[in-house]
CSV table of C-alpha atoms in Angstrom, one decimal:
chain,number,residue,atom,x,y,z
O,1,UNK,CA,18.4,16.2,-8.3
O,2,UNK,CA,17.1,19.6,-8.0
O,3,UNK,CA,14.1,20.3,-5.5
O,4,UNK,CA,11.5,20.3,-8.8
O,5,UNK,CA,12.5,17.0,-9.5
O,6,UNK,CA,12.4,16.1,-6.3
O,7,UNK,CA,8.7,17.2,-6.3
O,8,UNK,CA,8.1,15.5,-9.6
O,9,UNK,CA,10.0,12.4,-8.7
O,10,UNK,CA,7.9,11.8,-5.2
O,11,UNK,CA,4.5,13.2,-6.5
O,12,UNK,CA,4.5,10.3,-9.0
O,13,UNK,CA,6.0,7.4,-6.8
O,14,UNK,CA,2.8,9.0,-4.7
O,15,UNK,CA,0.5,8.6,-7.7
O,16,UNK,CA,1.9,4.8,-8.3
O,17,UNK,CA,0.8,4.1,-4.8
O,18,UNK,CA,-2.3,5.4,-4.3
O,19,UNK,CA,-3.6,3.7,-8.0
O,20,UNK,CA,-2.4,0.2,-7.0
O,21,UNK,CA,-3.9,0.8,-3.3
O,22,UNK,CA,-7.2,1.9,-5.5
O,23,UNK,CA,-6.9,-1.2,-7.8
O,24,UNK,CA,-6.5,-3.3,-4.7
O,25,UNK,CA,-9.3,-2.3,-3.1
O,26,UNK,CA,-11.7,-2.2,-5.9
O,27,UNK,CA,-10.5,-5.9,-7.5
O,28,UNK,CA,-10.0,-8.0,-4.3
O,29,UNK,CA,-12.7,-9.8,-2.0
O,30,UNK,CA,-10.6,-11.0,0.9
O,31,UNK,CA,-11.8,-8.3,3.7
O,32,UNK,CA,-7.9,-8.3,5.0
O,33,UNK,CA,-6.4,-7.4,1.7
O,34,UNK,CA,-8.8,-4.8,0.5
O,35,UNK,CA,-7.9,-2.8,4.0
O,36,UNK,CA,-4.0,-3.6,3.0
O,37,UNK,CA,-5.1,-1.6,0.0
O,38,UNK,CA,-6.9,1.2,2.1
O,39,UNK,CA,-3.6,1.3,3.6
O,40,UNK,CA,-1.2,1.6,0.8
O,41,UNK,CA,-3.4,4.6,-0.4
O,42,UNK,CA,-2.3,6.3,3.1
O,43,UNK,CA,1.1,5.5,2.3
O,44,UNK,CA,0.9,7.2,-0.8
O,45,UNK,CA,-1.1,10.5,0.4
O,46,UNK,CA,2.3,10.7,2.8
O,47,UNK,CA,4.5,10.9,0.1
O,48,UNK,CA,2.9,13.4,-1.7
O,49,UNK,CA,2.4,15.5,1.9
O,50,UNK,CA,5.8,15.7,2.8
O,51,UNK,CA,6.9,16.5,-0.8
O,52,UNK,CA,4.5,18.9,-0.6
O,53,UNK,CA,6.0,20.4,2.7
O,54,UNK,CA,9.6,19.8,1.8
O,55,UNK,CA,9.4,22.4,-1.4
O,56,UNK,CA,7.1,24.8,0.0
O,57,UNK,CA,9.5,24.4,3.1
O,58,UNK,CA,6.1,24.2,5.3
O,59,UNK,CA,5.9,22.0,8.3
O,60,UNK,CA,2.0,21.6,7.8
O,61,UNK,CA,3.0,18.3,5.3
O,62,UNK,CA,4.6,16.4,7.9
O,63,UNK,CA,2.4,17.5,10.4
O,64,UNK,CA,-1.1,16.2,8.3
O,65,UNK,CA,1.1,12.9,8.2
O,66,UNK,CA,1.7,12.2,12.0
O,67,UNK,CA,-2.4,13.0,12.4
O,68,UNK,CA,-3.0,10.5,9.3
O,69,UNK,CA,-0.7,8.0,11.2
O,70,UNK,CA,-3.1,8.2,14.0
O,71,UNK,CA,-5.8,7.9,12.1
O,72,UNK,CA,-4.8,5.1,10.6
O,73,UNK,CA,-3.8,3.1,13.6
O,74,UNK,CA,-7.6,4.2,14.9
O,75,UNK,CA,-8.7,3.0,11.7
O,76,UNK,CA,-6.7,-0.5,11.7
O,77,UNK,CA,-8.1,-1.2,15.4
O,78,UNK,CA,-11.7,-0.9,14.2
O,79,UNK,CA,-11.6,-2.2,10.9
O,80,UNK,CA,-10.1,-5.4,12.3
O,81,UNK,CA,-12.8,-5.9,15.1
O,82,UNK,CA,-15.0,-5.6,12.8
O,83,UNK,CA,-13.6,-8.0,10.5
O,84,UNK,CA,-13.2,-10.4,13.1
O,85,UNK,CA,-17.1,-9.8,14.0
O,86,UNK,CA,-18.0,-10.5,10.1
O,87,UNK,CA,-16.2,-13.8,10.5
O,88,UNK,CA,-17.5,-15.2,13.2
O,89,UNK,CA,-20.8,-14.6,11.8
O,90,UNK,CA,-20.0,-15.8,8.2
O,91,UNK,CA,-17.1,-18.2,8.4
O,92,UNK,CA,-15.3,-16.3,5.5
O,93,UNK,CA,-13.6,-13.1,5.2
O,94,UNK,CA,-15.4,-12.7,2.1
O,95,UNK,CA,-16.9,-9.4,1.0
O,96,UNK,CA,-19.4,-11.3,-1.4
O,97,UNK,CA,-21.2,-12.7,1.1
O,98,UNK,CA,-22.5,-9.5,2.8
O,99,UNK,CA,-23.8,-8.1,-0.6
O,100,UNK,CA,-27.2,-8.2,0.7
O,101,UNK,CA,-26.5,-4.5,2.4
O,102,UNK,CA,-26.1,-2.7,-1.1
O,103,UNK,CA,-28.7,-0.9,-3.1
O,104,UNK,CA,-31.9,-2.4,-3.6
O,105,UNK,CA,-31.5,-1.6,-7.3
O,106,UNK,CA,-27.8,-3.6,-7.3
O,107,UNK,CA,-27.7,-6.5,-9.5
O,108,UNK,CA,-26.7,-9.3,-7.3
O,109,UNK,CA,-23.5,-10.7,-8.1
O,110,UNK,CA,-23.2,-13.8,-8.4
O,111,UNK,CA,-20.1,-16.3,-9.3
O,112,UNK,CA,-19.9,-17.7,-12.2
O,113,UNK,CA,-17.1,-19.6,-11.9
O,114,UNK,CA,-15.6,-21.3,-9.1
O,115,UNK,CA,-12.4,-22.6,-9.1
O,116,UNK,CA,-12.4,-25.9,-7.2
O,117,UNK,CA,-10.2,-26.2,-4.4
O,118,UNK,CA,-6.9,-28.0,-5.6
O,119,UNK,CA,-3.4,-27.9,-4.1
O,120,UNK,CA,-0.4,-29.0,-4.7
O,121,UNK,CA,0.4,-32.6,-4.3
O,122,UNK,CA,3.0,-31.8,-1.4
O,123,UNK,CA,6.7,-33.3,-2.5
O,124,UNK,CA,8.0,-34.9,1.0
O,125,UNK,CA,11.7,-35.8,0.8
O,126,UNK,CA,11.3,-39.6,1.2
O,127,UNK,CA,14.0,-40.0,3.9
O,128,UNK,CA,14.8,-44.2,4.9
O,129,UNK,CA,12.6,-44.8,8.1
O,130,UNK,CA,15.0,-45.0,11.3
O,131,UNK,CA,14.4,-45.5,15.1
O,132,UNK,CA,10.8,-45.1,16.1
O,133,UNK,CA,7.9,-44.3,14.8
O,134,UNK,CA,6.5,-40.4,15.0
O,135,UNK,CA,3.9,-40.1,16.9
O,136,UNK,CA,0.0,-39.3,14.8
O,137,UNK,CA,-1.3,-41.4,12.3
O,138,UNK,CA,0.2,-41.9,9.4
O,139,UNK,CA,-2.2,-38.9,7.0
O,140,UNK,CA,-1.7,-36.0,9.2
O,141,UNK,CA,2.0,-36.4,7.4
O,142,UNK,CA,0.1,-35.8,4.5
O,143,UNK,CA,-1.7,-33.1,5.2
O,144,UNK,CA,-0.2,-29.5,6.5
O,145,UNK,CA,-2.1,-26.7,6.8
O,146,UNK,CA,-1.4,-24.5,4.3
O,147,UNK,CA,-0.5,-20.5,5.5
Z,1,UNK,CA,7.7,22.0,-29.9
Z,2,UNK,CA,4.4,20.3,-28.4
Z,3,UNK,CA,4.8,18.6,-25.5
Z,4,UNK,CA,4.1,14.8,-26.2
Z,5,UNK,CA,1.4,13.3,-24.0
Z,6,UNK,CA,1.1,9.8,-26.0
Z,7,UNK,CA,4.3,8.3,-23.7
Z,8,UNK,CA,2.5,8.6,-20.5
Z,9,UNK,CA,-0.7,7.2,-21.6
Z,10,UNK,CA,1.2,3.9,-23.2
Z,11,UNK,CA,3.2,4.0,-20.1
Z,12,UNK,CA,-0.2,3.9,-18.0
Z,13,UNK,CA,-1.4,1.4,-20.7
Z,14,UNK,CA,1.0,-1.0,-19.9
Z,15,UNK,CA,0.8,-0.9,-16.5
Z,16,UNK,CA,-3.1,-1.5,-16.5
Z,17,UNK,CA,-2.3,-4.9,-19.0
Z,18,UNK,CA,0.1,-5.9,-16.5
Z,19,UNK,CA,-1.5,-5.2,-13.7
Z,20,UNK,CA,-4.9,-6.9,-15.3
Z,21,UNK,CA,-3.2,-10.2,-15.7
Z,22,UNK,CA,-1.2,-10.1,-12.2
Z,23,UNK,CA,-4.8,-10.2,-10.8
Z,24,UNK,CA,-6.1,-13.2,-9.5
Z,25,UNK,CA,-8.4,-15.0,-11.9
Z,26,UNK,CA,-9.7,-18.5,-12.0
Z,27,UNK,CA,-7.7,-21.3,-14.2
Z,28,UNK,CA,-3.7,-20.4,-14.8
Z,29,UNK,CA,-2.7,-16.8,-14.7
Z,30,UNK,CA,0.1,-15.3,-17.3
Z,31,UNK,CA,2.5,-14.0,-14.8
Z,32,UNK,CA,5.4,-13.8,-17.1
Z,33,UNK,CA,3.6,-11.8,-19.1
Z,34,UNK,CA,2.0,-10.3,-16.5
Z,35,UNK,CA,5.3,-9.5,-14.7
Z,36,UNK,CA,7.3,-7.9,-18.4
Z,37,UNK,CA,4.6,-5.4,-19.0
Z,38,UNK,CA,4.2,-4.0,-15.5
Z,39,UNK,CA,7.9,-3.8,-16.0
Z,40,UNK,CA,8.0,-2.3,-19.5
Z,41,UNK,CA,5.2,0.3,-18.0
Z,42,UNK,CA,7.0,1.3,-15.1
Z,43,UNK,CA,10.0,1.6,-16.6
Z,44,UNK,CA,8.7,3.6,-19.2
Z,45,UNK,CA,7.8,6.0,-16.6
Z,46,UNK,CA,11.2,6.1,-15.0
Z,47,UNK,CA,12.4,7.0,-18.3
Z,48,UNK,CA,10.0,9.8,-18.3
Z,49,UNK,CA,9.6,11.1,-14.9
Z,50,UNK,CA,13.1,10.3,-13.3
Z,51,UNK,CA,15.0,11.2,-16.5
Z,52,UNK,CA,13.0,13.7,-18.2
Z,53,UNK,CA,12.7,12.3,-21.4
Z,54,UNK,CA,10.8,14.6,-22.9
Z,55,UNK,CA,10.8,17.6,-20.3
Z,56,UNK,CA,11.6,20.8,-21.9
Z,57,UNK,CA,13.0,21.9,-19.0
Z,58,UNK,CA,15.3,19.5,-17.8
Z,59,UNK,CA,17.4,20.4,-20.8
Z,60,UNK,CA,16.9,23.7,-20.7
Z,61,UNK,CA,18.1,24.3,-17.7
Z,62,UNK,CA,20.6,21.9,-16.8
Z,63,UNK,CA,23.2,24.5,-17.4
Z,64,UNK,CA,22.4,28.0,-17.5
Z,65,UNK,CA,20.2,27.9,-14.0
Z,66,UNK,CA,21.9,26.1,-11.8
Z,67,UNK,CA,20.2,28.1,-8.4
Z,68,UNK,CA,17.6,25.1,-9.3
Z,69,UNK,CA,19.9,22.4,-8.0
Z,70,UNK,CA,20.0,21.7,-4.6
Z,71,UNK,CA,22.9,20.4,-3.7
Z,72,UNK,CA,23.4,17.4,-1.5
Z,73,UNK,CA,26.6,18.5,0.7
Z,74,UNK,CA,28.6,21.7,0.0
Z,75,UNK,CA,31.1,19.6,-1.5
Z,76,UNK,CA,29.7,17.4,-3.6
Z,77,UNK,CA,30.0,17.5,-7.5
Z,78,UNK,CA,27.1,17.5,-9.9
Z,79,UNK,CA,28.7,14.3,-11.4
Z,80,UNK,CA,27.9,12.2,-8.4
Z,81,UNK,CA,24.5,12.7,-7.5
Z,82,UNK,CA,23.6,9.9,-9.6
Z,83,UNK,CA,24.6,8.0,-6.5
Z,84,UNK,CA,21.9,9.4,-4.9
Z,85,UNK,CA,20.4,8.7,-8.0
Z,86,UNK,CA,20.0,5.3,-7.6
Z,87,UNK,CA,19.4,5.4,-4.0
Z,88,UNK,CA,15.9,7.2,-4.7
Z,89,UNK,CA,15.5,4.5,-7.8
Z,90,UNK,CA,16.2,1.7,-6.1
Z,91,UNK,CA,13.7,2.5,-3.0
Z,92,UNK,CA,11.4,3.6,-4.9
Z,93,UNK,CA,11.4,0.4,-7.2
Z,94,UNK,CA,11.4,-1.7,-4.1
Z,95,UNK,CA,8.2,0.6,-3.1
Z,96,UNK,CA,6.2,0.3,-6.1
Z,97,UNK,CA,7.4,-3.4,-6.7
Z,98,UNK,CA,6.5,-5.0,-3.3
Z,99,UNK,CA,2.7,-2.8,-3.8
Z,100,UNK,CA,2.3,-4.5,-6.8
Z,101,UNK,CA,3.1,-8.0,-5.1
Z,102,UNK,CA,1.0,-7.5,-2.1
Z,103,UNK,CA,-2.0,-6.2,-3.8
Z,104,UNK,CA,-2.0,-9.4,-6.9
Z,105,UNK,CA,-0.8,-12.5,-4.2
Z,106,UNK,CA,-3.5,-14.9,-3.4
Z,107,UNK,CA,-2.7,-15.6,-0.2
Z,108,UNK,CA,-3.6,-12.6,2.6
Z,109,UNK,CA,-0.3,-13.7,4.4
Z,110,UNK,CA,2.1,-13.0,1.6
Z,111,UNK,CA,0.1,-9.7,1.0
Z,112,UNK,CA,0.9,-9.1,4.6
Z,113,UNK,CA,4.5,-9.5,4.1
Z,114,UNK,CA,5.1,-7.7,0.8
Z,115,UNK,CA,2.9,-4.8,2.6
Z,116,UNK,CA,5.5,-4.7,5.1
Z,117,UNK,CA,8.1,-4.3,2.4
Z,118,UNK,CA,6.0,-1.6,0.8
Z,119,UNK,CA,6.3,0.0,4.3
Z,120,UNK,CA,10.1,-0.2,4.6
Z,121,UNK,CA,10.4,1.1,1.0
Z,122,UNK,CA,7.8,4.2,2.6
Z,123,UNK,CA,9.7,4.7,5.6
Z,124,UNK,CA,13.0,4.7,3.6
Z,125,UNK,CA,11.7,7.2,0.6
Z,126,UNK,CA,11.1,9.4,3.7
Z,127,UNK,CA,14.1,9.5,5.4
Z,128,UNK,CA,15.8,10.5,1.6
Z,129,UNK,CA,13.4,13.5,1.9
Z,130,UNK,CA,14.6,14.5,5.2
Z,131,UNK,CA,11.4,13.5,7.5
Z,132,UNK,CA,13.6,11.6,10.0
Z,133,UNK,CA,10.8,11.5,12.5
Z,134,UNK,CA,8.2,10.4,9.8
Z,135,UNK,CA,10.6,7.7,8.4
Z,136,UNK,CA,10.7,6.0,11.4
Z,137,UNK,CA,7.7,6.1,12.6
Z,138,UNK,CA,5.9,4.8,9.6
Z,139,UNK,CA,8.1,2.0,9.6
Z,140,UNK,CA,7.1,1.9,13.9
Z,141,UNK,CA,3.7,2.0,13.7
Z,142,UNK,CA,2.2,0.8,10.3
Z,143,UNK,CA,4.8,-2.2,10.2
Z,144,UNK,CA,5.3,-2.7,13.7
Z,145,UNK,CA,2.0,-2.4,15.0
Z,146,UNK,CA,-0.6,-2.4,12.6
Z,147,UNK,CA,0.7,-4.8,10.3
Z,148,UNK,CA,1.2,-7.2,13.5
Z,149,UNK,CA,-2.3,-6.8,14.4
Z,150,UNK,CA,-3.4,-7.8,10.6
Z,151,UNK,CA,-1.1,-10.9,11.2
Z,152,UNK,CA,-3.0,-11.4,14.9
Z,153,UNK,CA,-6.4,-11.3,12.9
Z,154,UNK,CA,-5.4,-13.1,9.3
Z,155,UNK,CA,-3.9,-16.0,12.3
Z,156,UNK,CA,-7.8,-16.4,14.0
Z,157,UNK,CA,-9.7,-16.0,10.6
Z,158,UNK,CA,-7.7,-18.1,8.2
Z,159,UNK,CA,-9.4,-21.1,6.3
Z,160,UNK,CA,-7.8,-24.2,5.6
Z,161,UNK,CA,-6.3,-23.9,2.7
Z,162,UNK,CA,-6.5,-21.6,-0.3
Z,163,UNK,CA,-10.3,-20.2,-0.3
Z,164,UNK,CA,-12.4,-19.4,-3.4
Z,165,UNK,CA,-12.6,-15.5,-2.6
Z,166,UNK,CA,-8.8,-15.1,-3.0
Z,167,UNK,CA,-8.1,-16.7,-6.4
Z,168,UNK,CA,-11.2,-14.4,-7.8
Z,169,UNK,CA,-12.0,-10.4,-8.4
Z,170,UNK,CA,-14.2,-8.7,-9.5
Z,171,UNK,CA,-14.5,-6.2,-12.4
Z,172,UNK,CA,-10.2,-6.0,-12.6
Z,173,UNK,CA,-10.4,-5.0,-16.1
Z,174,UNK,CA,-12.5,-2.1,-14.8
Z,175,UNK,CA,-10.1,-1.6,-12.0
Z,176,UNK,CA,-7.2,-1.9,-13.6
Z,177,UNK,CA,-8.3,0.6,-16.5
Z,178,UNK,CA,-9.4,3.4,-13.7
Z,179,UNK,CA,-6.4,3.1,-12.0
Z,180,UNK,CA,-4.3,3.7,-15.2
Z,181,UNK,CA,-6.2,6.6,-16.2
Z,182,UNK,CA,-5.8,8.2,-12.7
Z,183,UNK,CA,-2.1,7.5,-12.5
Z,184,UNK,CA,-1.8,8.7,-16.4
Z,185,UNK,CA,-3.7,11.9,-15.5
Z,186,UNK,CA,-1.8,12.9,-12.7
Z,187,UNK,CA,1.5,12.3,-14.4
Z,188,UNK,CA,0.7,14.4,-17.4
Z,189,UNK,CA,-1.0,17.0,-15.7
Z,190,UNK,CA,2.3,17.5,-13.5
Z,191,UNK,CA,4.4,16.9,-16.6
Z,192,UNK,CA,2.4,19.3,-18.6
Z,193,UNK,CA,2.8,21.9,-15.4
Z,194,UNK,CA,6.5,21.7,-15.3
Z,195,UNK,CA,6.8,22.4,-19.0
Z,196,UNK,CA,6.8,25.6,-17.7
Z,197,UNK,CA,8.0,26.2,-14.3
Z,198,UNK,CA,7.9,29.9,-14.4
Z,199,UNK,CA,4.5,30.5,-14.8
Z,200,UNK,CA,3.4,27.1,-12.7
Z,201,UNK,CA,5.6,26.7,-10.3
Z,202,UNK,CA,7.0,30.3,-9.4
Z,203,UNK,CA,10.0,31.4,-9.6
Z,204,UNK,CA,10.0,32.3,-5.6
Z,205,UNK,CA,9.8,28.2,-5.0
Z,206,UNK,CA,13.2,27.9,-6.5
Z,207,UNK,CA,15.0,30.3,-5.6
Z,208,UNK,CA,18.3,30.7,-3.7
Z,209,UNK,CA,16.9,32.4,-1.2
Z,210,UNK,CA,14.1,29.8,-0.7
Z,211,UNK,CA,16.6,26.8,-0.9
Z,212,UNK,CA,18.4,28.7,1.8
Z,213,UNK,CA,15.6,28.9,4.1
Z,214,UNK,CA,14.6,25.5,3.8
Z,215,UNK,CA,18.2,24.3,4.8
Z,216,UNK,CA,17.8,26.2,7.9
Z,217,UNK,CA,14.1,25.3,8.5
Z,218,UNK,CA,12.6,21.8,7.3
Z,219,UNK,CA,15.8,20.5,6.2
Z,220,UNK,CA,17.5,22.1,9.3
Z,221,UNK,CA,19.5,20.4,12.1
Z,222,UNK,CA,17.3,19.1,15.1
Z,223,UNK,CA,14.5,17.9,13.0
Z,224,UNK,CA,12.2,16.0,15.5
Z,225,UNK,CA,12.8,19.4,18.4
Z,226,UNK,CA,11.5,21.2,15.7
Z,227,UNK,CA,8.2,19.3,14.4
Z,228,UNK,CA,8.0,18.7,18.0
Z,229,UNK,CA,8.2,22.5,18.6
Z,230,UNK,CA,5.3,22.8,15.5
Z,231,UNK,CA,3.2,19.9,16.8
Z,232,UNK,CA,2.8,21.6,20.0
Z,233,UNK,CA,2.6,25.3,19.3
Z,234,UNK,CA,1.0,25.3,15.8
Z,235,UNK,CA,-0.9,22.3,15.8
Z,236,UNK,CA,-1.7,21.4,19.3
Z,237,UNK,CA,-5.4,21.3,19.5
Z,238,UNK,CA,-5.0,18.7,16.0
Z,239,UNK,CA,-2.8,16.9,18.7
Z,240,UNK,CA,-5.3,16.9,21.4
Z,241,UNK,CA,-8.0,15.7,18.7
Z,242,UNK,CA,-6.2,13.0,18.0
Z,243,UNK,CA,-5.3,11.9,21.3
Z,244,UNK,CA,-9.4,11.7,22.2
Z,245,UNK,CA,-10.2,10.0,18.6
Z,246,UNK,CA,-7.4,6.8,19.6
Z,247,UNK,CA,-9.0,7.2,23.0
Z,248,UNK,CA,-12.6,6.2,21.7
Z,249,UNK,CA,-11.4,4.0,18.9
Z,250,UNK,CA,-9.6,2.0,21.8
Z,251,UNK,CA,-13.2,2.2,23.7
Z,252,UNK,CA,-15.0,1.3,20.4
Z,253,UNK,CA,-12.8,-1.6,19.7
Z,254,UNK,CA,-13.6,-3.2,23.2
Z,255,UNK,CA,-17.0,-2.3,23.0
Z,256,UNK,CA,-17.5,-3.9,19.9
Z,257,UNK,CA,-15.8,-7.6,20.6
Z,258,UNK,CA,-17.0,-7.8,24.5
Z,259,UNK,CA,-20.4,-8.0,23.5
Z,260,UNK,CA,-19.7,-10.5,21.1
Z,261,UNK,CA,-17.3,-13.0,22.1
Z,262,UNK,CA,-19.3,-15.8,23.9
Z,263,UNK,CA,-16.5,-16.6,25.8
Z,264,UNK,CA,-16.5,-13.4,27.5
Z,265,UNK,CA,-20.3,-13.4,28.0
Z,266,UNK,CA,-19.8,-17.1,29.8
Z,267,UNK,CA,-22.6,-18.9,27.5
Z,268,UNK,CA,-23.0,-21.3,25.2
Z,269,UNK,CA,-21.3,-20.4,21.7
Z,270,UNK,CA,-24.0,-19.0,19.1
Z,271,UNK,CA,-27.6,-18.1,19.5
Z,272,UNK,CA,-28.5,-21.7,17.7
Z,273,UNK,CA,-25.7,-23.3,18.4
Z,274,UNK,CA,-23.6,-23.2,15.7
Z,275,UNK,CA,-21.0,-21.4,15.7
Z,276,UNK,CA,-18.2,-20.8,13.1
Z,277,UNK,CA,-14.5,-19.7,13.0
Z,278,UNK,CA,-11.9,-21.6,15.8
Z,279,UNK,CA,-14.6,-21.3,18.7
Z,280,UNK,CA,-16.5,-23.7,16.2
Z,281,UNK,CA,-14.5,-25.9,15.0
Z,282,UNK,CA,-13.1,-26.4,18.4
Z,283,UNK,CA,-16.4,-27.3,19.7
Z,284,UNK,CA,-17.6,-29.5,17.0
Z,285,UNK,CA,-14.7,-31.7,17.3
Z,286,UNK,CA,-15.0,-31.9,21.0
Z,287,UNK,CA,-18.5,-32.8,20.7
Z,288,UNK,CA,-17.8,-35.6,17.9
Z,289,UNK,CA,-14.9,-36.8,20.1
């Protein structure tokens, strides 16, 4: 692969990135996920950086990388405090619920459809009772929480 | 001959269907079909980025210019570089792949994971490019560190259960649609500027003496003394900068939850007496007994 191709090669993968970080961010309400999205976005600004460096043979790309590294680990620290302060006011790591801090002229947004809460019945293996019995009443087998 | 431009946009197309239906919605979501056209769409691409389907150049001047290629080791033969090839493919398939997964999942955990993959596939695109030092330290830091403390945080905020907010989003028609567009721009645009490399490019980029240099410099031996030896000559009051900025973000961070947490400040937990979260539920159940 010749160093144009290289270029090409990385600058898209770059591109690819950074749009589905964008899509991420824009589309999902979870507070954690929409910064796992900021995130990706970095990781795509990298690659195009040190392609960047790498065919103009310039150490500034890497360089701008290691500083957007610590940026991002700043970033990360404060962003997740401040998620953590969000939750313990709301109870949810929804972004919805703090739309009360946009313009005034916003339309609020409001949900128009909410899926009910339905899981999976759970498929136990039935296994042939033997010795004693577990200790815990007999739902909690039942129920697991879900991760 | 004109340079096509409708193959990127129906690759970008694709990928904004596909990505449109991989998003969570409410009621069942088409992830088979969801799944094949992010595939057709970024395979499309390969077809035209990686393989120069319809680059001018890449044709052109396979043959007659071969100071363009770059080769690999002295002794290696043009005929097996697609070993390397498929290397960069297959990283960068795993990249692009595990985004794709942790951006669509519904549950913040799995996005977590596949992130971490999406990290790996990072860290290993950079060590193909010859960042050694970057490589490993994206795959250090971001996965290591960062991504640990998401898993801290997603551990102390996580509701029971699937929630509401992750199986919905908002405006992903709109979203999907401008991402497409940007990722479509950008690839023409660079397609459409190496149509000609000559005049775009420069022909001082590619040459043999160029590709020399950078075998000595960037792509030299003793990478990290090196971008060691730039960090701290070059760059060193960016260094310094940064040292002060994770100094006050640390400061920030404590700042922010000590003043908070009501098991710090020794009180009772909430300013009416409800509290959510852990803390909460903790308490609630201790109270009902």
């Amino acid at each position: 692969m010749g160093e144009i191709q290289l270029l090409y090669n990385y600058l898209v993968v770059g591109a690819l990135l950074f749009g589905i970080g964008l899509v991420g961010f824009l589309t999902r309400r979870n507070m954690i996920v929409m910064f796992l999205a900021a995130e990706m976005m970095l990781q795509g600004v990298s690659l195009s950086l040190v392609a960047w460096g790498r065919f103009h043979d310039d150490w500034g790309g890497q360089v701008l990388v290691i500083l957007i590294l610590t940026v991002a680990a700043c970033e990360a620290g404060l962003a997740l405090a401040l998620i953590l302060l969000l939750f313990q006011r709301s109870g949810k790591l929804d972004i919805a619920f703090w739309q009360t801090i946009r313009e005034d002229n916003q339309p609020k947004f409001i949900d128009q459809e909410l899926p009910d809460e339905t899981r999976d019945k759970p498929h136990w293996p039935q296994l042939t009772p033997a010795g004693i019995e577990p200790p815990g009443k007999g739902q909690e087998l039942d129920h697991r929480i879900h991760v | 001959m004109m340079h096509y431009q409708w193959p990127y946009a129906l690759a970008a197309l694709l990928l904004a269907c596909g990505l449109w239906m991989l998003l969570p919605h409410p009621g069942r979501t088409r992830v088979k079909l969801g799944v094949g056209l992010t595939v057709a769409g970024l395979g499309l691409l390969t077809l035209l980025v990686h393989f120069g389907l319809l680059l001018r150049f890449q044709a052109g001047l396979g043959e007659q210019a071969p100071q363009l290629y770059v080769e690999w080791s002295p002794g290696l033969a043009r005929g097996e570089a697609w070993v390397f090839d498929g290397i960069f493919l297959a990283l960068a398939g795993i990249t692009v792949g595990s985004a794709i997964a942790a951006v669509t999942l519904r549950s913040p955990v799995y996005c977590a994971i596949w992130f971490a993959l999406t990290l790996l596939g990072t860290g290993g695109l950079l060590l193909y490019e010859g960042a050694q030092f970057l490589g490993v330290a994206t795959v250090v830091v971001y996965a290591g560190a960062i991504l640990v403390t998401f898993l801290f945080v997603l551990m102390l905020a996580q509701p029971q259960g699937d929630s509401y907010y992750d199986r919905l989003s908002w405006e992903a028609l709109l979203s999907a649609v401008a991402g497409a567009v940007m990722v479509g721009t950008l690839t023409m645009t660079m397609a459409s500027a190496l149509d000609a490399p000559g005049k775009a490019i420069g022909e001082k980029a590619t040459s043999p003496q160029v590709a020399k240099e950078r075998r000595e410099r960037i792509l030299g031996t003793e990478h990290v003394a090196r971008l060691g030896g730039q960090l701290f000559s070059t760059h060193l009051i960016s260094v310094e900068v940064a040292g002060t900025l994770l100094l006050v973000a640390l400061v920030g961070a404590v700042a922010m939850l000590a003043g908070e947490n009501p098991a710090v400040e020794g009180v009772d937990p909430g300013r009416n007496g409800k509290t959510f979260g852990a803390a909460g539920r903790m308490s609630q159940g201790g109270v009902r007994g």
